Short mmCIF file of C-alpha atoms in Angstrom, two decimals:
data_model
loop_
_atom_site.label_atom_id
_atom_site.label_comp_id
_atom_site.label_asym_id
_atom_site.label_seq_id
_atom_site.Cartn_x
_atom_site.Cartn_y
_atom_site.Cartn_z
CA MET Q 1 116.51 -78.23 221.70
CA ALA Q 2 117.05 -74.48 221.29
CA GLN Q 3 116.96 -73.13 217.76
CA LYS Q 4 120.44 -72.31 216.43
CA PRO Q 5 120.65 -68.59 215.62
CA LEU Q 6 121.33 -67.41 212.08
CA ARG Q 7 124.51 -65.39 211.66
CA LEU Q 8 123.97 -62.37 209.42
CA LEU Q 9 125.91 -59.36 208.13
CA ALA Q 10 124.37 -56.03 207.14
CA CYS Q 11 126.17 -53.46 204.99
CA GLY Q 12 125.71 -49.78 204.10
CA ASP Q 13 126.32 -48.09 200.74
CA VAL Q 14 128.70 -50.25 198.67
CA GLU Q 15 128.88 -47.63 195.86
CA GLY Q 16 130.64 -50.04 193.53
CA LYS Q 17 133.49 -50.93 195.92
CA PHE Q 18 132.80 -54.64 195.60
CA ASP Q 19 136.37 -55.84 196.17
CA VAL Q 20 136.73 -53.77 199.36
CA LEU Q 21 133.47 -55.18 200.72
CA PHE Q 22 133.99 -58.82 199.82
CA ASN Q 23 137.63 -58.86 200.93
CA ARG Q 24 136.46 -57.52 204.29
CA VAL Q 25 133.76 -60.21 204.49
CA ARG Q 26 136.34 -62.90 203.73
CA ALA Q 27 138.57 -61.61 206.50
CA ILE Q 28 135.67 -61.62 208.99
CA GLN Q 29 134.64 -65.14 208.05
CA LYS Q 30 138.21 -66.38 208.33
CA LYS Q 31 138.43 -64.98 211.85
CA SER Q 32 134.88 -65.61 213.13
CA GLY Q 33 133.49 -68.42 210.99
CA ASN Q 34 130.97 -68.38 208.17
CA PHE Q 35 127.88 -66.19 208.07
CA ASP Q 36 124.58 -67.19 206.48
CA LEU Q 37 123.67 -64.02 204.59
CA LEU Q 38 124.85 -60.50 203.71
CA LEU Q 39 122.18 -57.78 203.42
CA CYS Q 40 123.08 -54.57 201.57
CA VAL Q 41 121.11 -51.32 201.93
CA GLY Q 42 121.70 -47.96 200.28
CA ASN Q 43 123.55 -47.53 196.98
CA PHE Q 44 124.96 -50.88 195.85
CA PHE Q 45 126.29 -49.43 192.61
CA GLY Q 46 128.22 -46.18 192.35
CA SER Q 47 129.55 -43.75 189.77
CA THR Q 48 132.79 -45.70 189.36
CA PRO Q 49 133.60 -47.48 186.05
CA ASP Q 50 131.89 -50.84 185.51
CA ALA Q 51 135.12 -52.85 185.10
CA GLU Q 52 135.04 -54.16 188.65
CA TRP Q 53 131.37 -55.12 188.40
CA GLU Q 54 131.94 -56.91 185.10
CA GLU Q 55 134.29 -59.32 186.85
CA TYR Q 56 131.50 -60.36 189.22
CA LYS Q 57 128.81 -60.32 186.53
CA THR Q 58 130.82 -62.63 184.25
CA GLY Q 59 131.88 -64.95 187.04
CA ILE Q 60 135.58 -64.08 187.07
CA LYS Q 61 135.06 -63.06 190.70
CA LYS Q 62 132.47 -64.39 193.13
CA ALA Q 63 130.88 -63.01 196.26
CA PRO Q 64 132.01 -65.14 199.23
CA ILE Q 65 128.55 -65.20 200.75
CA GLN Q 66 124.92 -65.14 199.59
CA THR Q 67 124.26 -61.39 199.17
CA CYS Q 68 120.87 -59.65 198.96
CA VAL Q 69 120.73 -56.04 197.77
CA LEU Q 70 118.17 -53.25 197.43
CA GLY Q 71 117.45 -51.41 194.18
CA ALA Q 72 118.38 -48.01 192.74
CA ASN Q 73 118.16 -44.71 194.63
CA ASN Q 74 118.93 -42.52 191.62
CA GLN Q 75 118.39 -42.47 187.86
CA GLU Q 76 122.03 -43.25 187.13
CA THR Q 77 121.87 -46.77 188.61
CA VAL Q 78 118.38 -47.83 187.45
CA LYS Q 79 120.01 -49.61 184.49
CA TYR Q 80 121.43 -52.33 186.74
CA PHE Q 81 117.99 -53.43 187.98
CA GLN Q 82 116.04 -54.58 184.94
CA ASP Q 83 113.43 -56.72 186.74
CA ALA Q 84 111.28 -54.88 189.28
CA ASP Q 85 110.37 -58.18 190.92
CA GLY Q 86 113.99 -59.03 191.67
CA CYS Q 87 116.57 -61.20 189.95
CA GLU Q 88 120.06 -62.62 190.24
CA LEU Q 89 122.61 -59.93 189.32
CA ALA Q 90 125.64 -62.21 189.57
CA GLU Q 91 126.54 -65.47 191.26
CA ASN Q 92 125.67 -65.16 194.97
CA ILE Q 93 124.32 -61.60 194.46
CA THR Q 94 120.53 -61.20 194.34
CA TYR Q 95 118.42 -58.07 193.82
CA LEU Q 96 115.42 -58.47 196.12
CA GLY Q 97 113.04 -56.26 194.10
CA ARG Q 98 111.17 -52.96 194.54
CA LYS Q 99 109.21 -54.12 197.56
CA GLY Q 100 108.16 -57.36 199.18
CA VAL Q 101 108.87 -60.06 201.74
CA PHE Q 102 111.71 -62.55 201.63
CA THR Q 103 111.17 -65.60 203.83
CA GLY Q 104 114.07 -67.99 204.28
CA THR Q 105 113.84 -71.73 204.80
CA SER Q 106 114.50 -71.09 208.49
CA GLY Q 107 111.35 -68.94 208.71
CA LEU Q 108 113.30 -65.66 208.93
CA GLN Q 109 111.11 -62.89 207.52
CA ILE Q 110 112.81 -59.94 205.79
CA VAL Q 111 110.73 -57.05 204.43
CA TYR Q 112 112.43 -54.84 201.84
CA LEU Q 113 111.60 -51.50 200.23
CA SER Q 114 113.93 -50.21 197.50
CA GLY Q 115 114.52 -46.59 196.50
CA THR Q 116 113.82 -43.18 197.99
CA GLU Q 117 110.51 -41.55 198.90
CA SER Q 118 108.47 -39.84 196.17
CA LEU Q 119 105.09 -38.17 196.56
CA ASN Q 120 104.81 -37.36 192.85
CA GLU Q 121 103.04 -39.34 190.12
CA PRO Q 122 104.25 -41.10 188.11
CA VAL Q 123 106.76 -42.49 190.58
CA PRO Q 124 110.34 -42.67 189.18
CA GLY Q 125 111.90 -46.11 188.83
CA TYR Q 126 114.21 -45.42 191.74
CA SER Q 127 111.50 -44.37 194.22
CA PHE Q 128 108.61 -45.70 196.30
CA SER Q 129 105.23 -44.08 196.86
CA PRO Q 130 102.65 -43.96 199.66
CA LYS Q 131 100.79 -46.71 197.76
CA ASP Q 132 103.86 -48.97 197.93
CA VAL Q 133 104.13 -48.51 201.68
CA SER Q 134 100.40 -48.96 202.19
CA SER Q 135 100.34 -52.19 200.19
CA LEU Q 136 103.23 -53.63 202.22
CA ARG Q 137 101.54 -52.75 205.49
CA THR Q 138 98.21 -54.16 204.38
CA MET Q 139 99.74 -57.37 203.07
CA LEU Q 140 101.51 -58.11 206.35
CA CYS Q 141 99.55 -56.41 209.12
CA SER Q 142 96.16 -57.77 208.04
CA THR Q 143 97.21 -61.39 208.63
CA PRO Q 144 95.82 -63.00 211.79
CA GLN Q 145 98.06 -62.90 214.84
CA PHE Q 146 100.57 -60.55 213.18
CA LYS Q 147 103.28 -59.67 215.71
CA GLY Q 148 105.92 -58.04 213.54
CA VAL Q 149 108.77 -58.99 211.22
CA ASP Q 150 112.35 -60.01 211.86
CA ILE Q 151 114.15 -57.52 209.61
CA LEU Q 152 113.22 -54.38 207.63
CA LEU Q 153 115.58 -53.15 204.90
CA THR Q 154 115.24 -49.60 203.52
CA SER Q 155 117.77 -47.24 202.00
CA PRO Q 156 116.50 -43.95 203.57
CA TRP Q 157 116.45 -43.47 207.31
CA PRO Q 158 113.01 -43.20 208.91
CA LYS Q 159 112.17 -39.62 209.80
CA TYR Q 160 112.09 -38.83 213.57
CA VAL Q 161 114.03 -42.01 214.46
CA GLY Q 162 116.17 -39.95 216.84
CA ASN Q 163 113.22 -38.93 219.04
CA PHE Q 164 113.73 -40.08 222.66
CA GLY Q 165 116.96 -41.81 221.59
CA ASN Q 166 120.69 -41.27 221.77
CA SER Q 167 122.27 -38.60 219.58
CA SER Q 168 122.30 -39.26 215.85
CA GLY Q 169 125.31 -37.00 215.37
CA GLU Q 170 125.16 -34.54 212.49
CA VAL Q 171 122.02 -36.09 211.02
CA ASP Q 172 118.90 -34.12 212.03
CA THR Q 173 116.25 -36.84 212.12
CA LYS Q 174 113.43 -34.29 212.35
CA LYS Q 175 114.35 -32.97 208.90
CA CYS Q 176 116.19 -35.87 207.29
CA GLY Q 177 114.73 -39.21 206.27
CA SER Q 178 111.42 -40.54 205.04
CA ALA Q 179 108.11 -40.19 206.87
CA LEU Q 180 106.79 -43.11 204.78
CA VAL Q 181 109.57 -45.33 206.13
CA SER Q 182 108.64 -44.21 209.66
CA SER Q 183 105.05 -45.24 208.94
CA LEU Q 184 106.22 -48.61 207.61
CA ALA Q 185 108.41 -49.25 210.64
CA THR Q 186 105.55 -48.34 212.95
CA GLY Q 187 103.23 -50.86 211.33
CA LEU Q 188 105.67 -53.70 210.71
CA LYS Q 189 107.47 -53.59 214.09
CA PRO Q 190 110.74 -55.05 212.82
CA ARG Q 191 113.19 -56.48 215.34
CA TYR Q 192 116.01 -55.01 213.25
CA HIS Q 193 115.76 -52.11 210.81
CA PHE Q 194 118.76 -51.27 208.59
CA ALA Q 195 119.22 -48.14 206.45
CA ALA Q 196 122.02 -46.10 204.84
CA LEU Q 197 122.51 -43.12 202.43
CA GLU Q 198 123.68 -40.65 205.13
CA LYS Q 199 127.32 -41.86 205.05
CA THR Q 200 127.46 -42.34 208.81
CA TYR Q 201 126.99 -45.04 211.43
CA TYR Q 202 124.19 -44.73 213.98
CA GLU Q 203 122.97 -47.48 216.26
CA ARG Q 204 119.92 -46.15 218.02
CA LEU Q 205 118.94 -47.38 221.46
CA PRO Q 206 116.24 -50.07 221.11
CA TYR Q 207 112.67 -48.77 221.31
CA ARG Q 208 109.34 -50.22 222.45
CA ASN Q 209 106.56 -51.29 220.11
CA HIS Q 210 103.85 -51.12 222.77
CA ILE Q 211 102.38 -48.52 225.11
CA VAL Q 212 103.35 -49.43 228.65
CA LEU Q 213 100.42 -50.25 230.96
CA GLN Q 214 98.02 -50.02 228.03
CA GLU Q 215 99.11 -52.80 225.65
CA ASN Q 216 100.64 -56.23 226.15
CA ALA Q 217 104.42 -56.26 226.02
CA GLN Q 218 105.91 -56.66 222.53
CA HIS Q 219 109.44 -57.09 221.24
CA ALA Q 220 111.75 -54.09 220.90
CA THR Q 221 113.14 -52.69 217.64
CA ARG Q 222 116.81 -51.93 216.95
CA PHE Q 223 117.50 -49.35 214.23
CA ILE Q 224 121.00 -49.38 212.71
CA ALA Q 225 122.22 -46.98 210.01
CA LEU Q 226 125.44 -47.96 208.29
CA ALA Q 227 128.15 -45.88 206.63
CA ASN Q 228 129.53 -46.25 203.11
CA VAL Q 229 132.05 -49.00 202.32
CA GLY Q 230 135.72 -48.00 202.57
CA ASN Q 231 134.98 -44.51 203.91
CA PRO Q 232 138.18 -42.63 204.91
CA GLU Q 233 136.82 -41.81 208.39
CA LYS Q 234 136.60 -45.57 209.03
CA LYS Q 235 132.97 -45.30 210.14
CA LYS Q 236 131.31 -48.66 210.60
CA TYR Q 237 129.75 -50.03 207.42
CA LEU Q 238 129.42 -53.72 208.34
CA TYR Q 239 127.27 -54.98 211.19
CA ALA Q 240 127.31 -58.58 212.38
CA PHE Q 241 124.44 -60.03 214.40
CA SER Q 242 122.76 -63.31 215.30
CA ILE Q 243 119.01 -63.83 215.17
CA VAL Q 244 116.51 -66.62 215.79
CA PRO Q 245 113.41 -66.20 213.57
CA MET Q 246 110.52 -64.70 215.51
CA LYS Q 247 108.19 -67.58 214.69
CA LEU Q 248 110.57 -70.04 216.40
CA MET Q 249 111.04 -68.04 219.59
CA ASP Q 250 109.40 -68.51 222.96
CA ALA Q 251 106.88 -65.69 223.47
CA ALA Q 252 108.31 -64.64 226.83
CA GLU Q 253 111.84 -64.57 225.45
CA LEU Q 254 110.75 -62.54 222.42
CA VAL Q 255 109.21 -59.70 224.44
CA LYS Q 256 112.02 -59.31 226.96
CA GLN Q 257 112.85 -55.60 227.12
CA PRO Q 258 116.50 -54.48 226.93
CA PRO Q 259 117.60 -52.39 229.93
CA ASP Q 260 118.23 -49.34 227.72
CA VAL Q 261 114.90 -49.47 225.84
CA THR Q 262 113.23 -46.13 225.03
CA GLU Q 263 109.82 -44.88 223.96
CA ASN Q 264 108.77 -45.41 220.34
CA PRO Q 265 110.19 -42.46 218.34
CA TYR Q 266 107.32 -42.42 215.83
CA ARG Q 267 104.33 -42.61 218.17
CA LYS Q 268 102.28 -39.44 218.60
CA CYS Q 269 99.30 -40.80 220.46
CA GLY Q 270 96.30 -39.21 222.09
CA LYS Q 271 96.58 -35.93 220.19
CA GLU Q 272 93.25 -36.09 218.40
CA ALA Q 273 91.25 -38.25 220.76
CA SER Q 274 91.67 -36.04 223.77
CA ILE Q 275 90.78 -32.67 222.27
CA GLY Q 276 87.49 -31.03 222.94
CA LYS Q 277 85.83 -33.64 225.15
CA GLN Q 278 85.44 -32.56 228.71
CA VAL Q 279 83.41 -34.54 231.23
CA PRO Q 280 80.68 -32.36 232.78
CA ALA Q 281 81.54 -31.35 236.33
CA PRO Q 282 79.46 -33.24 238.91
CA GLU Q 283 77.21 -31.61 241.47
CA GLU Q 284 78.91 -30.42 244.63
CA GLU Q 285 78.21 -32.17 247.90
CA SER Q 286 78.12 -31.01 251.51
CA ALA Q 287 81.44 -30.39 253.20
CA CYS Q 288 83.00 -28.17 255.82
CA GLN Q 289 83.91 -24.79 254.31
CA PHE Q 290 86.63 -22.29 255.12
CA PHE Q 291 86.33 -18.56 254.49
CA PHE Q 292 89.04 -15.97 254.09
CA ASP Q 293 88.84 -12.33 253.11
CA LEU Q 294 89.98 -12.34 249.47
CA ASN Q 295 89.24 -8.57 249.09
CA GLU Q 296 87.77 -8.85 245.60
CA ARG Q 297 85.10 -11.30 246.77
CA GLN Q 298 82.87 -9.01 248.86
CA GLY Q 299 79.12 -9.09 248.37
CA ARG Q 300 79.00 -12.58 246.78
CA LYS Q 301 76.83 -15.23 248.37
CA ARG Q 302 78.16 -18.72 249.03
CA THR Q 303 76.51 -21.31 251.22
CA SER Q 304 78.50 -22.81 254.06
CA THR Q 305 77.79 -26.31 252.79
CA GLY Q 306 78.27 -25.93 249.06
CA ARG Q 307 74.93 -27.76 248.79
CA ASP Q 308 73.17 -27.92 245.44
CA SER Q 309 69.45 -27.03 245.59
CA LYS Q 310 68.65 -30.13 243.53
CA SER Q 311 70.28 -32.38 246.14
CA PRO Q 312 68.47 -31.86 249.48
CA HIS Q 313 70.08 -34.93 251.07
CA PRO Q 314 73.66 -35.23 249.85
CA LYS Q 315 75.83 -37.98 251.25
CA GLN Q 316 78.43 -36.99 253.78
CA PRO Q 317 81.98 -37.09 252.41
CA ARG Q 318 84.73 -38.98 254.14
CA LYS Q 319 86.72 -36.74 256.47
CA PRO Q 320 90.32 -36.25 255.43
CA PRO Q 321 93.09 -37.57 257.67
CA GLN Q 322 94.66 -35.12 260.09
CA PRO Q 323 98.27 -33.97 259.69
CA LEU Q 324 100.75 -35.25 262.25
CA GLY Q 325 102.21 -31.76 262.70
CA PRO Q 326 102.02 -28.22 261.27
CA CYS Q 327 101.14 -28.19 257.56
CA TRP Q 328 101.88 -25.31 255.21
CA PHE Q 329 99.00 -26.21 252.91
CA CYS Q 330 96.00 -27.27 255.04
CA LEU Q 331 93.80 -24.21 254.56
CA ALA Q 332 92.76 -24.02 258.24
CA SER Q 333 96.39 -24.09 259.32
CA PRO Q 334 97.98 -20.89 260.67
CA GLU Q 335 101.08 -21.74 258.60
CA VAL Q 336 99.26 -21.09 255.28
CA GLU Q 337 100.38 -17.90 253.51
CA LYS Q 338 96.83 -16.76 252.94
CA HIS Q 339 97.75 -13.80 250.75
CA LEU Q 340 98.68 -16.34 248.05
CA VAL Q 341 95.22 -17.96 248.05
CA VAL Q 342 93.34 -16.85 244.92
CA ASN Q 343 90.22 -19.06 244.86
CA ILE Q 344 88.40 -21.36 247.26
CA GLY Q 345 86.06 -24.16 246.29
CA THR Q 346 84.15 -26.65 248.41
CA HIS Q 347 86.93 -29.22 248.75
CA CYS Q 348 89.93 -27.56 247.07
CA TYR Q 349 91.54 -24.17 246.68
CA LEU Q 350 93.90 -22.40 244.30
CA ALA Q 351 97.03 -20.57 245.40
CA LEU Q 352 99.81 -18.84 243.55
CA ALA Q 353 103.00 -20.88 243.69
CA LYS Q 354 105.67 -19.34 245.88
CA GLY Q 355 108.64 -18.67 243.65
CA GLY Q 356 106.58 -19.61 240.60
CA LEU Q 357 107.94 -20.23 237.11
CA SER Q 358 105.62 -17.44 235.92
CA ASP Q 359 103.27 -14.85 237.43
CA ASP Q 360 100.31 -17.19 236.84
CA HIS Q 361 101.87 -20.46 238.04
CA VAL Q 362 99.26 -21.85 240.46
CA LEU Q 363 98.68 -24.85 242.69
CA ILE Q 364 95.51 -26.91 243.09
CA LEU Q 365 95.41 -28.02 246.73
CA PRO Q 366 92.88 -29.96 248.81
CA ILE Q 367 91.47 -27.93 251.71
CA GLY Q 368 91.81 -30.94 254.05
CA HIS Q 369 95.02 -32.88 254.60
CA TYR Q 370 95.71 -35.37 251.81
CA GLN Q 371 99.22 -36.38 250.83
CA SER Q 372 98.60 -37.30 247.18
CA VAL Q 373 96.01 -37.63 244.41
CA VAL Q 374 95.90 -41.36 245.13
CA GLU Q 375 94.53 -40.71 248.64
CA LEU Q 376 91.81 -38.21 247.69
CA SER Q 377 88.17 -39.04 248.40
CA ALA Q 378 85.77 -39.16 245.46
CA GLU Q 379 84.25 -35.73 246.06
CA VAL Q 380 87.68 -34.07 246.26
CA VAL Q 381 88.76 -35.77 243.01
CA GLU Q 382 85.64 -34.38 241.35
CA GLU Q 383 86.51 -30.83 242.31
CA VAL Q 384 90.16 -31.26 241.34
CA GLU Q 385 88.98 -32.26 237.86
CA LYS Q 386 86.67 -29.25 237.81
CA TYR Q 387 89.56 -26.92 238.63
CA LYS Q 388 91.71 -28.57 235.94
CA ALA Q 389 89.04 -28.05 233.28
CA THR Q 390 88.45 -24.45 234.34
CA LEU Q 391 92.14 -23.59 234.36
CA ARG Q 392 92.57 -25.09 230.89
CA LYS Q 393 89.78 -22.81 229.59
CA PHE Q 394 91.21 -19.81 231.46
CA PHE Q 395 94.74 -20.23 230.12
CA LYS Q 396 93.52 -21.07 226.60
CA SER Q 397 91.69 -17.73 226.55
CA ARG Q 398 95.06 -16.11 227.28
CA GLY Q 399 96.93 -17.95 224.51
CA LYS Q 400 98.47 -20.56 226.76
CA ARG Q 401 98.31 -24.31 227.43
CA CYS Q 402 98.72 -25.64 230.94
CA ILE Q 403 100.92 -28.51 232.09
CA LEU Q 404 100.20 -30.23 235.40
CA PHE Q 405 102.50 -32.33 237.52
CA GLU Q 406 102.56 -33.90 240.98
CA ARG Q 407 105.58 -35.16 242.91
CA ASN Q 408 104.50 -37.45 245.74
CA TYR Q 409 107.96 -37.70 247.25
CA LYS Q 410 109.29 -35.84 250.28
CA SER Q 411 106.02 -33.89 250.49
CA HIS Q 412 103.24 -34.10 253.06
CA HIS Q 413 100.33 -32.31 251.40
CA LEU Q 414 99.20 -32.73 247.78
CA GLN Q 415 100.41 -29.89 245.56
CA LEU Q 416 99.19 -30.19 241.98
CA GLN Q 417 101.40 -27.78 240.05
CA VAL Q 418 99.73 -25.97 237.11
CA ILE Q 419 102.19 -24.18 234.83
CA PRO Q 420 100.99 -22.22 231.78
CA VAL Q 421 103.13 -22.35 228.62
CA PRO Q 422 102.49 -19.84 225.80
CA LEU Q 423 101.17 -21.56 222.67
CA SER Q 424 103.78 -19.68 220.68
CA ARG Q 425 106.65 -21.24 222.66
CA CYS Q 426 106.25 -24.89 221.67
CA ALA Q 427 103.79 -27.67 220.82
CA THR Q 428 102.50 -30.25 223.27
CA ASP Q 429 104.59 -32.95 221.56
CA ASP Q 430 107.72 -30.85 222.18
CA ILE Q 431 106.87 -30.65 225.88
CA LYS Q 432 106.26 -34.39 226.03
CA ASP Q 433 109.56 -35.04 224.22
CA ALA Q 434 111.41 -32.77 226.64
CA PHE Q 435 110.08 -34.66 229.69
CA ILE Q 436 110.91 -38.07 228.22
CA THR Q 437 114.34 -37.01 226.95
CA GLN Q 438 115.42 -35.40 230.23
CA ALA Q 439 114.05 -38.39 232.16
CA GLN Q 440 116.17 -40.75 230.07
CA GLU Q 441 119.25 -38.57 230.60
CA GLN Q 442 118.75 -38.97 234.36
CA GLN Q 443 117.91 -42.71 234.18
CA ILE Q 444 114.28 -42.01 235.14
CA GLU Q 445 111.74 -44.39 233.56
CA LEU Q 446 108.90 -42.07 232.56
CA LEU Q 447 106.08 -44.18 231.14
CA GLU Q 448 103.07 -43.20 229.04
CA ILE Q 449 99.78 -44.21 230.62
CA PRO Q 450 96.29 -44.15 229.07
CA GLU Q 451 94.92 -40.60 229.03
CA HIS Q 452 91.67 -41.51 230.81
CA SER Q 453 93.34 -43.79 233.35
CA ASP Q 454 93.09 -43.25 237.08
CA ILE Q 455 96.39 -42.88 238.93
CA LYS Q 456 94.79 -44.92 241.73
CA GLN Q 457 94.86 -47.95 239.42
CA ILE Q 458 98.63 -47.65 239.08
CA ALA Q 459 99.91 -46.36 242.43
CA GLN Q 460 98.85 -47.51 245.88
CA PRO Q 461 98.32 -45.06 248.79
CA GLY Q 462 101.69 -44.26 250.32
CA ALA Q 463 103.63 -45.10 247.13
CA ALA Q 464 106.08 -42.46 245.93
CA TYR Q 465 105.62 -41.29 242.32
CA PHE Q 466 105.92 -38.41 239.85
CA TYR Q 467 103.28 -37.75 237.22
CA VAL Q 468 102.73 -35.24 234.40
CA GLU Q 469 99.49 -34.41 232.62
CA LEU Q 470 99.67 -32.61 229.27
CA ASP Q 471 96.96 -30.34 227.89
CA THR Q 472 95.91 -33.10 225.44
CA GLY Q 473 95.12 -35.46 228.33
CA GLU Q 474 98.26 -37.56 227.75
CA LYS Q 475 99.96 -38.64 230.98
CA LEU Q 476 103.49 -39.65 231.93
CA PHE Q 477 104.20 -41.58 235.13
CA HIS Q 478 107.29 -42.58 237.11
CA ARG Q 479 107.23 -44.87 240.13
CA ILE Q 480 109.89 -43.58 242.54
CA LYS Q 481 111.81 -46.45 244.11
CA LYS Q 482 114.83 -44.88 245.80
CA SER Q 483 115.51 -41.23 245.10
CA PHE Q 484 114.20 -38.55 242.77
CA PRO Q 485 115.39 -35.02 241.84
CA LEU Q 486 113.04 -32.70 243.72
CA GLN Q 487 113.11 -29.97 241.07
CA PHE Q 488 112.74 -32.32 238.04
CA GLY Q 489 109.34 -31.01 236.89
CA ARG Q 490 110.45 -27.39 237.16
CA GLU Q 491 113.80 -28.11 235.50
CA VAL Q 492 112.10 -29.60 232.42
CA LEU Q 493 109.58 -26.77 232.06
CA ALA Q 494 112.24 -24.11 232.70
CA SER Q 495 114.58 -25.65 230.12
CA GLU Q 496 115.49 -24.03 226.83
CA ALA Q 497 113.17 -26.43 224.99
CA ILE Q 498 110.07 -25.06 226.75
CA LEU Q 499 110.04 -21.78 228.76
CA ASN Q 500 113.76 -21.05 228.33
CA ILE Q 501 114.21 -19.75 231.89
CA PRO Q 502 116.77 -22.25 233.27
CA ASP Q 503 117.73 -19.85 236.09
CA LYS Q 504 114.22 -20.38 237.56
CA SER Q 505 114.45 -24.16 237.90
CA ASP Q 506 114.82 -23.79 241.70
CA TRP Q 507 111.88 -22.01 243.35
CA ARG Q 508 114.14 -20.59 246.04
CA GLN Q 509 115.86 -18.48 243.39
CA CYS Q 510 112.51 -16.99 242.30
CA GLN Q 511 111.11 -15.58 245.54
CA ILE Q 512 109.76 -12.05 245.56
CA SER Q 513 108.52 -9.76 248.33
CA LYS Q 514 105.16 -10.26 250.05
CA GLU Q 515 103.93 -6.98 248.54
CA GLU Q 516 104.75 -8.23 245.03
CA GLU Q 517 103.04 -11.55 245.78
CA GLU Q 518 99.90 -9.71 246.96
CA THR Q 519 99.85 -7.68 243.75
CA LEU Q 520 100.12 -10.82 241.59
CA ALA Q 521 97.38 -12.55 243.62
CA ARG Q 522 94.97 -9.62 243.22
CA ARG Q 523 95.64 -9.56 239.48
CA PHE Q 524 95.05 -13.31 239.12
CA ARG Q 525 91.76 -13.17 241.09
CA LYS Q 526 90.48 -10.38 238.85
CA ASP Q 527 91.49 -12.16 235.63
CA PHE Q 528 90.11 -15.51 236.81
CA GLU Q 529 86.75 -14.09 237.93
CA PRO Q 530 84.83 -14.71 234.63
CA PHE Q 531 85.78 -18.41 234.86
CA ASP Q 532 85.12 -18.86 238.59
CA PHE Q 533 82.72 -21.82 238.99
CA THR Q 534 82.55 -21.42 242.78
CA LEU Q 535 80.21 -18.41 242.61
CA ASP Q 536 76.46 -18.82 243.02
CA ASP Q 537 74.22 -17.72 240.17
#
């Protein structure tokens, strides 16, 4: 038999308006039936006279439902909470305590943290410290098979909760809220998280608690901020919901993802791990080579095989497939605009992008005909990685980070776009946020994948996809099923959040004369020369 769900109510700042709250609860219960519990976050007591509270404290009036409340958020109301470990304040009204876990007879697990954040010692009686948050996390997360908790109650909002989510209105979640609460929510993975204090209602889209394709699926979290009781704007201050305790749920049912689920707003992964470690470039192997007069390259020796003197008998690489018709990007093709070519390797070449987002927007392209990264042979992949590493060093020396993306959709030859972004413009996390946010706005599921993962493990040859690689090594991937906006990658990078050149989102609006293109190509070759790994010693 299926477990009967518990019916709960959550409430924002009561601020001493006990009659307004409990009369509303009575009306709801009369219409919809009885609820099991009322949970109050934010300021339970206010600056109003105590006469109304005295009626509840002395038993003249009674709360119509078992009510659990959090503690003080200011010095003025500390007097109402004499016992830090929690106590009964009045009949049916219980103060949970400064911090801890409340487990009901049904198995429902509620974690609570009273007060506001304080980084100072000693911590005021109406605040919590990093030690409080750490002890809660350690107490719960260190238990074997910990999956998360059912409900988290805090008064402050978690900082950054709006990242990747729907608008939080006038509340700026990058400035407002508590970073300690964000840390707690990250570790505890609550199914529901309630907060208040901002005098507004905000129900964030549910977010994931796992990294897609890297971790097993986990349940989603719903964050709900509630307004103050009886507010004149009639913003929502009571939230009704049903919940089956996590421990009683079927595992498959628990981890079902809502259709509108987003990325985790608090996760900033891969930032430290991916910096500074670059895999040494492998030795080049024999392959057919193409030569073009690049003007600046005269007098430099290059073998026709690209053979390394230490490898007298290299294996022969697999020949690339042949295009079915004219190709604008196969280097031997007469259709190639050769004045845009700025560097040629053994298996790949660099070319300035036609109608680029900037003067140094380049493409990494295979010399032979390959449609996507997924279809590249091993030796071509090796040189692609070598070009990536070299371009990162080149752009870093010029105060820029480079973002790479590939769109394997309505294209016939692999074009790995490399767009430099000045370090002064924005951080890598801002670029990542911009891609994920704009993807969500267009109903595009852009997933994080492990930074050292191989796209070939995720996409099969012939599959349509879009993928982004950030300068930290973090990657975002979308499997294209039906249609996809052709200019999506450019639109994100051209947006106000990154390069702030929205008029350049379409390459056709950025074309310049052949003479100007030749000038830019000559300049790039000269600047890139100290980093050119294709030259013999």
